[in-house]
C-alpha cells in the first residue's frame, strides 16, 4: 500500500528559517513524516522573484535552508527533498496551468498583494513575481498530493491551486461539474484536489508585535539564533504595560508566544500557559520581564537540539552532505513529476511522445 502524499516547501529568500516557519509548518511536517510520503520542496526559482541580482545569495540560502530542515529533524531517508530548479516538469506545468487562471484573478491574489506591500515592491516587481503563484500550483500538483502543510498566509495560493486542479480535471479529464473535490481522482481526474493544512499557529507575529514574523521585516527569531540572541530579541518586545499589577492584553504578542512555545509543550505546558495568561489578564503580579525569561527558556530548550544538529553541518562537509541529499531526493522527485506531466499531457491531447521523440 502506498502512503498518501504531502507536498510543501520553502522559498530560500533568507539564510534561515525562523520560529514562524516552525509553528506554522515545520512542526506539522515532522509529525506527518511517518504517515505520509512527504515531498519537501526548495523553491529556489521563486527566490529569484526578489533576488534576481543575487544568485550567490540564493544558492547560499538554498543550502542553509536544507541544513535547517536536517537540523529540525526532517529526514531525507523517509522524505524526499526536492530542488525546484532541477524538476523540469514543474516549469512545463506552470506554463500549462497559466492558461487556466484568469490574469485578473492572479493579480487579485491576497497573498501576493500582502507581499507586495510588506516588501514595499510598489509596482516595480518583475513579471515573474505574480507568476510564482502560478508556479506554486505546479509545485504542488506535480506531486499530486492530498495535503499541503503551510502557514495561514499561503492559503490563498492553495485555493488557487485547487481551482486549477478542478478546472483541469473538468476540462481535460471529463470530470463533471457536480463532482465534489474529494471525488475528483476517483472520477478520472489526473489531479486529486489538495487541501491546505495550517499549523498549530497559523500566523506568528514578529517581535515588533505587528507584522507576521519575517526575515525581510527584521522581526524574526531564527532557529539558528544562539540562546543569548533569542533572549535579547524577546527582551525587545514592547507591550506598553507599566507594571506587574497592570492587567495585560491576553492576546498581545507576548501572550501569543506563551501559547505557541509554552502552551505547545504537552498538557503541562498548556496548563502553565493558561495560568500565565489568567494572571497576566488580571494583573496578578506577573511582569513582562518574568514572562520573557520563561519564554526564553522554553524557546531555547526547543532550539537547543536543533542548534547541536545544525553545528554538525557547518562548513564544506555539511554543504557536500546537503548537495548529496538534494541530488538523491530530486532524482526520486523527478520520477513522480515526469509521470504527472505525461498524464497531464495525455489528458490535454499533447501526448506526441515528447520525452522520447527522436
Ligand atoms: N510560497 C511558499 C512560501 O513562501 C513556498 C512554496 C513554494 C510552497 N512552493 C510551494 C509552499 C508549494 C507549499 C507548496 O512559504
Short mmCIF file of C-alpha atoms and ligand atoms in Angstrom, two decimals:
data_model
loop_
_atom_site.label_atom_id
_atom_site.label_comp_id
_atom_site.label_asym_id
_atom_site.label_seq_id
_atom_site.Cartn_x
_atom_site.Cartn_y
_atom_site.Cartn_z
CA UNK A 1 0.00 0.00 0.00
CA UNK A 2 1.46 3.34 -0.93
CA UNK A 3 1.09 6.17 1.55
CA UNK A 4 -0.83 9.33 0.63
CA UNK A 5 1.42 12.17 -0.42
CA UNK A 6 2.25 15.53 1.05
CA UNK A 7 4.00 18.38 -0.65
CA UNK A 8 5.18 21.60 0.88
CA UNK A 9 8.11 23.92 0.55
CA UNK A 10 10.11 26.97 1.48
CA UNK A 11 11.47 29.79 -0.62
CA UNK A 12 15.17 30.46 0.04
CA UNK A 13 14.85 34.24 0.26
CA UNK A 14 16.63 34.19 3.60
CA UNK A 15 19.57 32.45 5.17
CA UNK A 16 17.49 30.52 7.62
CA UNK A 17 14.10 29.53 8.91
CA UNK A 18 12.51 31.19 11.90
CA UNK A 19 10.03 30.39 14.64
CA UNK A 20 7.10 31.40 12.42
CA UNK A 21 8.09 28.66 9.98
CA UNK A 22 8.43 26.24 12.85
CA UNK A 23 4.98 26.61 14.41
CA UNK A 24 3.31 27.33 11.07
CA UNK A 25 4.58 24.37 9.10
CA UNK A 26 7.77 22.57 10.20
CA UNK A 27 6.12 21.10 13.26
CA UNK A 28 3.38 19.61 11.06
CA UNK A 29 5.94 18.24 8.65
CA UNK A 30 7.75 16.48 11.47
CA UNK A 31 4.55 14.98 12.74
CA UNK A 32 3.32 13.86 9.33
CA UNK A 33 6.64 12.48 8.16
CA UNK A 34 5.83 8.96 9.33
CA UNK A 35 2.31 8.66 7.97
CA UNK A 36 2.74 10.27 4.58
CA UNK A 37 5.01 10.07 1.60
CA UNK A 38 6.45 13.57 2.01
CA UNK A 39 7.97 15.87 -0.59
CA UNK A 40 9.71 18.98 0.70
CA UNK A 41 10.50 21.49 -2.00
CA UNK A 42 13.09 24.25 -2.00
CA UNK A 43 11.52 26.90 -4.23
CA UNK A 44 14.85 28.29 -5.38
CA UNK A 45 13.45 29.54 -8.71
CA UNK A 46 10.86 31.56 -6.77
CA UNK A 47 13.64 33.17 -4.75
CA UNK A 48 14.67 34.96 -7.94
CA UNK A 49 11.39 36.92 -7.86
CA UNK A 50 13.09 39.26 -5.40
CA UNK A 51 16.75 38.20 -5.58
CA UNK A 52 17.40 38.05 -9.32
CA UNK A 53 20.51 40.15 -8.87
CA UNK A 54 21.90 37.98 -6.11
CA UNK A 55 22.38 34.43 -7.37
CA UNK A 56 25.11 33.68 -4.81
CA UNK A 57 22.73 34.61 -2.07
CA UNK A 58 20.01 32.33 -3.44
CA UNK A 59 22.48 29.47 -3.58
CA UNK A 60 23.73 30.04 -0.04
CA UNK A 61 20.17 30.36 1.24
CA UNK A 62 19.21 27.12 -0.50
CA UNK A 63 21.94 25.21 1.25
CA UNK A 64 21.18 26.98 4.54
CA UNK A 65 17.52 26.02 4.43
CA UNK A 66 18.23 22.37 3.78
CA UNK A 67 20.61 22.45 6.76
CA UNK A 68 17.77 23.87 8.82
CA UNK A 69 15.47 21.10 7.66
CA UNK A 70 18.00 18.47 8.68
CA UNK A 71 18.58 20.27 11.99
CA UNK A 72 14.86 20.37 12.76
CA UNK A 73 14.61 16.64 12.09
CA UNK A 74 13.21 16.32 8.59
CA UNK A 75 14.66 13.03 7.48
CA UNK A 76 15.84 12.54 3.88
CA UNK A 77 15.71 8.76 4.34
CA UNK A 78 11.96 8.92 4.93
CA UNK A 79 11.06 12.05 2.97
CA UNK A 80 12.07 13.42 -0.39
CA UNK A 81 13.91 16.74 -0.57
CA UNK A 82 13.28 18.39 -3.94
CA UNK A 83 15.13 21.22 -5.65
CA UNK A 84 12.65 23.13 -7.79
CA UNK A 85 15.13 24.28 -10.44
CA UNK A 86 16.02 20.66 -11.27
CA UNK A 87 12.47 19.49 -11.88
CA UNK A 88 11.67 20.44 -15.50
CA UNK A 89 8.10 19.14 -15.23
CA UNK A 90 7.32 21.93 -12.77
CA UNK A 91 8.34 24.59 -15.28
CA UNK A 92 6.32 22.92 -18.02
CA UNK A 93 3.21 22.54 -15.87
CA UNK A 94 3.50 26.19 -14.85
CA UNK A 95 3.04 27.26 -18.46
CA UNK A 96 0.12 24.88 -19.00
CA UNK A 97 -1.63 25.95 -15.77
CA UNK A 98 -1.16 29.63 -16.59
CA UNK A 99 -3.78 29.10 -19.34
CA UNK A 100 -6.36 28.01 -16.80
CA UNK A 101 -6.05 31.01 -14.50
CA UNK A 102 -7.60 34.36 -15.36
CA UNK A 103 -4.92 37.05 -15.28
CA UNK A 104 -7.00 39.28 -13.03
CA UNK A 105 -7.57 36.51 -10.59
CA UNK A 106 -3.84 36.02 -10.17
CA UNK A 107 -3.32 39.76 -9.73
CA UNK A 108 -6.02 39.86 -7.04
CA UNK A 109 -4.43 37.03 -5.06
CA UNK A 110 -4.38 38.41 -1.49
CA UNK A 111 -1.11 36.71 -0.58
CA UNK A 112 0.65 38.42 -3.48
CA UNK A 113 -0.90 41.75 -2.53
CA UNK A 114 0.22 41.45 1.08
CA UNK A 115 3.73 40.53 -0.02
CA UNK A 116 3.92 43.49 -2.40
CA UNK A 117 3.00 45.78 0.48
CA UNK A 118 5.16 44.16 3.14
CA UNK A 119 8.24 44.07 0.91
CA UNK A 120 7.45 47.50 -0.49
CA UNK A 121 7.71 46.30 -4.06
CA UNK A 122 5.41 49.06 -5.30
CA UNK A 123 4.76 48.48 -8.98
CA UNK A 124 8.35 47.63 -9.81
CA UNK A 125 8.22 43.90 -9.32
CA UNK A 126 9.08 41.61 -12.23
CA UNK A 127 6.55 39.66 -14.29
CA UNK A 128 7.87 36.57 -12.53
CA UNK A 129 6.58 37.79 -9.20
CA UNK A 130 2.85 37.17 -9.80
CA UNK A 131 3.95 34.25 -11.97
CA UNK A 132 5.31 32.47 -8.92
CA UNK A 133 1.74 31.97 -7.66
CA UNK A 134 1.03 30.01 -10.84
CA UNK A 135 4.32 28.20 -10.39
CA UNK A 136 3.29 27.21 -6.90
CA UNK A 137 0.24 25.42 -8.35
CA UNK A 138 2.67 23.41 -10.45
CA UNK A 139 4.99 22.75 -7.49
CA UNK A 140 2.09 21.20 -5.71
CA UNK A 141 0.23 19.42 -8.49
CA UNK A 142 3.39 17.90 -9.97
CA UNK A 143 3.30 15.56 -6.97
CA UNK A 144 -0.48 15.01 -6.86
CA UNK A 145 -0.54 15.34 -3.07
CA UNK A 146 -3.50 15.12 -0.73
CA UNK A 147 -2.26 17.62 1.78
CA UNK A 148 -0.17 20.78 1.74
CA UNK A 149 1.06 21.81 5.21
CA UNK A 150 1.54 25.58 5.16
CA UNK A 151 1.22 28.74 7.21
CA UNK A 152 -2.01 30.71 7.08
CA UNK A 153 -0.51 33.26 4.68
CA UNK A 154 -0.31 30.57 2.00
CA UNK A 155 -3.98 29.64 1.98
CA UNK A 156 -4.81 31.86 -0.98
CA UNK A 157 -2.18 30.03 -3.02
CA UNK A 158 -3.59 26.65 -2.11
CA UNK A 159 -7.06 27.88 -3.05
CA UNK A 160 -5.74 28.90 -6.47
CA UNK A 161 -4.09 25.53 -6.83
CA UNK A 162 -7.38 23.80 -6.07
CA UNK A 163 -9.10 25.95 -8.71
CA UNK A 164 -6.53 24.96 -11.30
CA UNK A 165 -6.84 21.26 -10.47
CA UNK A 166 -10.64 21.37 -10.57
CA UNK A 167 -10.64 23.15 -13.89
CA UNK A 168 -8.02 20.85 -15.38
CA UNK A 169 -9.94 17.73 -14.37
CA UNK A 170 -13.20 19.16 -15.71
CA UNK A 171 -11.78 20.41 -18.98
CA UNK A 172 -9.44 17.60 -19.91
CA UNK A 173 -10.48 14.54 -17.93
CA UNK A 174 -14.24 14.65 -18.31
CA UNK A 175 -14.93 15.12 -14.61
CA UNK A 176 -18.43 16.56 -14.20
CA UNK A 177 -19.06 19.99 -12.71
CA UNK A 178 -21.03 18.49 -9.87
CA UNK A 179 -18.40 16.02 -8.73
CA UNK A 180 -17.22 17.14 -5.28
CA UNK A 181 -13.49 17.92 -4.96
CA UNK A 182 -12.70 14.88 -2.84
CA UNK A 183 -14.09 12.58 -5.55
CA UNK A 184 -12.17 14.06 -8.47
CA UNK A 185 -9.42 11.46 -8.58
CA UNK A 186 -11.92 8.61 -8.43
CA UNK A 187 -13.93 10.25 -11.22
CA UNK A 188 -10.94 10.11 -13.54
CA UNK A 189 -9.24 13.43 -12.80
CA UNK A 190 -5.46 13.48 -13.17
CA UNK A 191 -5.22 15.62 -10.05
CA UNK A 192 -6.58 14.87 -6.60
CA UNK A 193 -7.76 18.23 -5.20
CA UNK A 194 -5.24 19.04 -2.45
CA UNK A 195 -6.11 20.53 0.92
CA UNK A 196 -4.13 23.06 2.94
CA UNK A 197 -3.16 22.02 6.43
CA UNK A 198 -2.37 25.04 8.54
CA UNK A 199 -0.11 24.56 11.56
CA UNK A 200 -0.96 24.96 15.23
CA UNK A 201 -0.17 28.66 14.99
CA UNK A 202 -1.30 29.93 11.62
CA UNK A 203 0.29 33.33 11.89
CA UNK A 204 3.03 34.16 14.36
CA UNK A 205 3.73 37.86 14.82
CA UNK A 206 7.32 39.05 14.81
CA UNK A 207 8.96 40.70 17.81
CA UNK A 208 7.57 44.04 16.61
CA UNK A 209 4.22 42.63 17.68
CA UNK A 210 2.51 43.81 14.49
CA UNK A 211 3.63 42.14 11.28
CA UNK A 212 3.96 38.48 10.54
CA UNK A 213 7.38 37.15 11.55
CA UNK A 214 9.61 37.60 8.53
CA UNK A 215 13.31 37.90 7.85
CA UNK A 216 12.84 40.84 5.48
CA UNK A 217 11.00 42.80 8.16
CA UNK A 218 13.80 42.33 10.68
CA UNK A 219 11.42 40.97 13.33
CA UNK A 220 12.35 37.29 13.30
CA UNK A 221 13.86 34.88 15.79
CA UNK A 222 15.80 32.35 13.74
CA UNK A 223 16.16 28.67 14.51
CA UNK A 224 19.93 29.14 14.50
CA UNK A 225 19.98 32.18 16.81
CA UNK A 226 22.05 31.37 19.89
CA UNK A 227 20.47 31.36 23.33
CA UNK A 228 21.59 34.89 24.19
CA UNK A 229 20.32 36.31 20.91
CA UNK A 230 16.95 34.66 21.47
CA UNK A 231 16.67 36.23 24.91
CA UNK A 232 17.85 39.62 23.66
CA UNK A 233 15.25 39.62 20.90
CA UNK A 234 12.49 38.64 23.32
CA UNK A 235 13.55 41.43 25.65
CA UNK A 236 12.99 43.93 22.85
CA UNK A 237 9.27 43.19 22.72
CA UNK A 238 7.20 46.11 23.96
CA UNK A 239 3.68 45.74 25.24
CA UNK A 240 3.13 49.22 26.71
CA UNK A 241 2.45 47.60 30.07
CA UNK A 242 3.93 49.51 33.03
CA UNK A 243 3.89 47.15 35.99
CA UNK A 244 3.24 43.53 37.03
CA UNK A 245 -0.04 44.56 38.56
CA UNK A 246 -1.41 46.26 35.47
CA UNK A 247 -3.88 43.98 33.66
CA UNK A 248 -2.31 42.98 30.34
CA UNK A 249 -3.85 42.29 26.97
CA UNK A 250 -4.29 38.48 26.83
CA UNK A 251 -3.89 38.43 23.06
CA UNK A 252 -0.79 40.60 22.65
CA UNK A 253 2.41 39.30 21.11
CA UNK A 254 3.85 38.05 24.41
CA UNK A 255 0.75 36.03 25.14
CA UNK A 256 0.73 34.64 21.60
CA UNK A 257 4.30 33.46 22.18
CA UNK A 258 3.26 31.98 25.54
CA UNK A 259 0.60 29.97 23.71
CA UNK A 260 2.92 28.95 20.93
CA UNK A 261 6.02 28.00 22.90
CA UNK A 262 4.92 27.24 26.46
CA UNK A 263 1.41 26.06 25.61
CA UNK A 264 2.81 23.82 22.91
CA UNK A 265 4.73 21.63 25.35
CA UNK A 266 2.22 18.94 26.23
CA UNK A 267 -0.53 19.07 28.88
CA UNK A 268 1.79 20.63 31.48
CA UNK A 269 2.77 23.38 29.09
CA UNK A 270 -0.85 24.02 28.23
CA UNK A 271 -1.74 24.34 31.93
CA UNK A 272 1.20 26.66 32.58
CA UNK A 273 0.29 28.85 29.57
CA UNK A 274 -3.31 29.11 30.78
CA UNK A 275 -2.10 30.13 34.23
CA UNK A 276 0.25 32.80 32.87
CA UNK A 277 -2.49 34.21 30.69
CA UNK A 278 -5.00 34.30 33.51
CA UNK A 279 -2.60 36.13 35.81
CA UNK A 280 -1.50 38.44 33.02
CA UNK A 281 -5.04 39.49 32.17
CA UNK A 282 -5.82 40.04 35.85
CA UNK A 283 -2.62 41.98 36.60
CA UNK A 284 -1.91 39.34 39.23
CA UNK A 285 1.68 40.28 39.93
CA UNK A 286 3.33 38.84 36.83
CA UNK A 287 5.78 41.08 34.99
CA UNK A 288 6.64 41.17 31.29
CA UNK A 289 10.30 40.62 32.22
CA UNK A 290 9.47 37.42 34.06
CA UNK A 291 7.40 36.15 31.16
CA UNK A 292 10.15 36.94 28.68
CA UNK A 293 12.62 34.96 30.77
CA UNK A 294 10.28 31.97 30.94
CA UNK A 295 9.67 32.21 27.21
CA UNK A 296 13.39 32.40 26.57
CA UNK A 297 13.88 29.15 28.45
CA UNK A 298 11.05 27.41 26.61
CA UNK A 299 12.24 28.56 23.19
CA UNK A 300 15.86 27.77 23.92
CA UNK A 301 15.04 24.26 25.09
CA UNK A 302 13.15 23.73 21.84
CA UNK A 303 16.01 25.11 19.75
CA UNK A 304 19.00 23.62 21.57
CA UNK A 305 18.87 20.13 19.99
CA UNK A 306 18.41 21.79 16.58
CA UNK A 307 21.45 24.01 17.15
CA UNK A 308 23.52 20.98 18.05
CA UNK A 309 22.47 19.11 14.92
CA UNK A 310 22.96 22.24 12.84
CA UNK A 311 26.53 22.58 14.13
CA UNK A 312 27.42 19.16 12.72
CA UNK A 313 26.52 20.50 9.26
CA UNK A 314 28.79 23.55 9.33
CA UNK A 315 31.39 24.07 6.64
CA UNK A 316 32.12 22.43 3.27
CA UNK A 317 31.47 18.89 4.51
CA UNK A 318 28.00 19.93 5.56
CA UNK A 319 27.48 21.57 2.18
CA UNK A 320 28.51 18.35 0.45
CA UNK A 321 26.07 16.35 2.55
CA UNK A 322 23.28 18.77 1.65
CA UNK A 323 24.06 18.62 -2.05
CA UNK A 324 24.04 14.83 -1.93
CA UNK A 325 20.67 14.81 -0.17
CA UNK A 326 19.22 17.23 -2.72
CA UNK A 327 20.51 15.23 -5.66
CA UNK A 328 19.14 11.94 -4.45
CA UNK A 329 15.80 13.45 -3.47
CA UNK A 330 15.39 15.36 -6.70
CA UNK A 331 16.11 12.25 -8.78
CA UNK A 332 13.29 10.46 -6.96
CA UNK A 333 11.02 13.50 -7.26
CA UNK A 334 11.56 13.67 -11.00
CA UNK A 335 10.12 10.19 -11.43
CA UNK A 336 6.84 11.30 -9.87
CA UNK A 337 6.78 14.70 -11.59
CA UNK A 338 7.51 13.19 -15.01
CA UNK A 339 4.71 10.72 -14.54
CA UNK A 340 2.34 13.58 -13.65
CA UNK A 341 3.44 15.58 -16.65
CA UNK A 342 2.85 12.70 -19.02
CA UNK A 343 -0.61 12.09 -17.55
CA UNK A 344 -1.41 15.80 -17.89
CA UNK A 345 -0.15 15.94 -21.46
CA UNK A 346 -2.11 12.88 -22.42
CA UNK A 347 -5.25 14.48 -20.99
CA UNK A 348 -4.51 17.64 -22.99
CA UNK A 349 -4.04 15.64 -26.22
CA UNK A 350 -0.38 16.63 -26.15
CA UNK A 351 0.87 13.07 -26.00
CA UNK A 352 3.11 13.10 -29.02
CA UNK A 353 5.76 11.24 -27.07
CA UNK A 354 7.60 14.42 -26.23
CA UNK A 355 10.27 12.93 -23.96
CA UNK A 356 11.10 10.16 -26.37
CA UNK A 357 10.85 11.97 -29.70
CA UNK A 358 13.87 11.28 -31.87
N1 LIG B 1 5.43 30.27 -1.31
C1 LIG B 1 5.82 29.44 -0.19
C2 LIG B 1 6.34 30.38 0.92
O1 LIG B 1 6.78 31.46 0.63
C3 LIG B 1 6.88 28.45 -0.56
C4 LIG B 1 6.40 27.45 -1.56
C5 LIG B 1 6.78 27.35 -2.88
C6 LIG B 1 5.44 26.42 -1.34
N2 LIG B 1 6.15 26.32 -3.48
C7 LIG B 1 5.32 25.72 -2.57
C8 LIG B 1 4.69 26.03 -0.22
C9 LIG B 1 4.41 24.67 -2.71
C10 LIG B 1 3.80 24.98 -0.37
C11 LIG B 1 3.66 24.30 -1.60
O2 LIG B 1 6.34 29.98 2.06
#
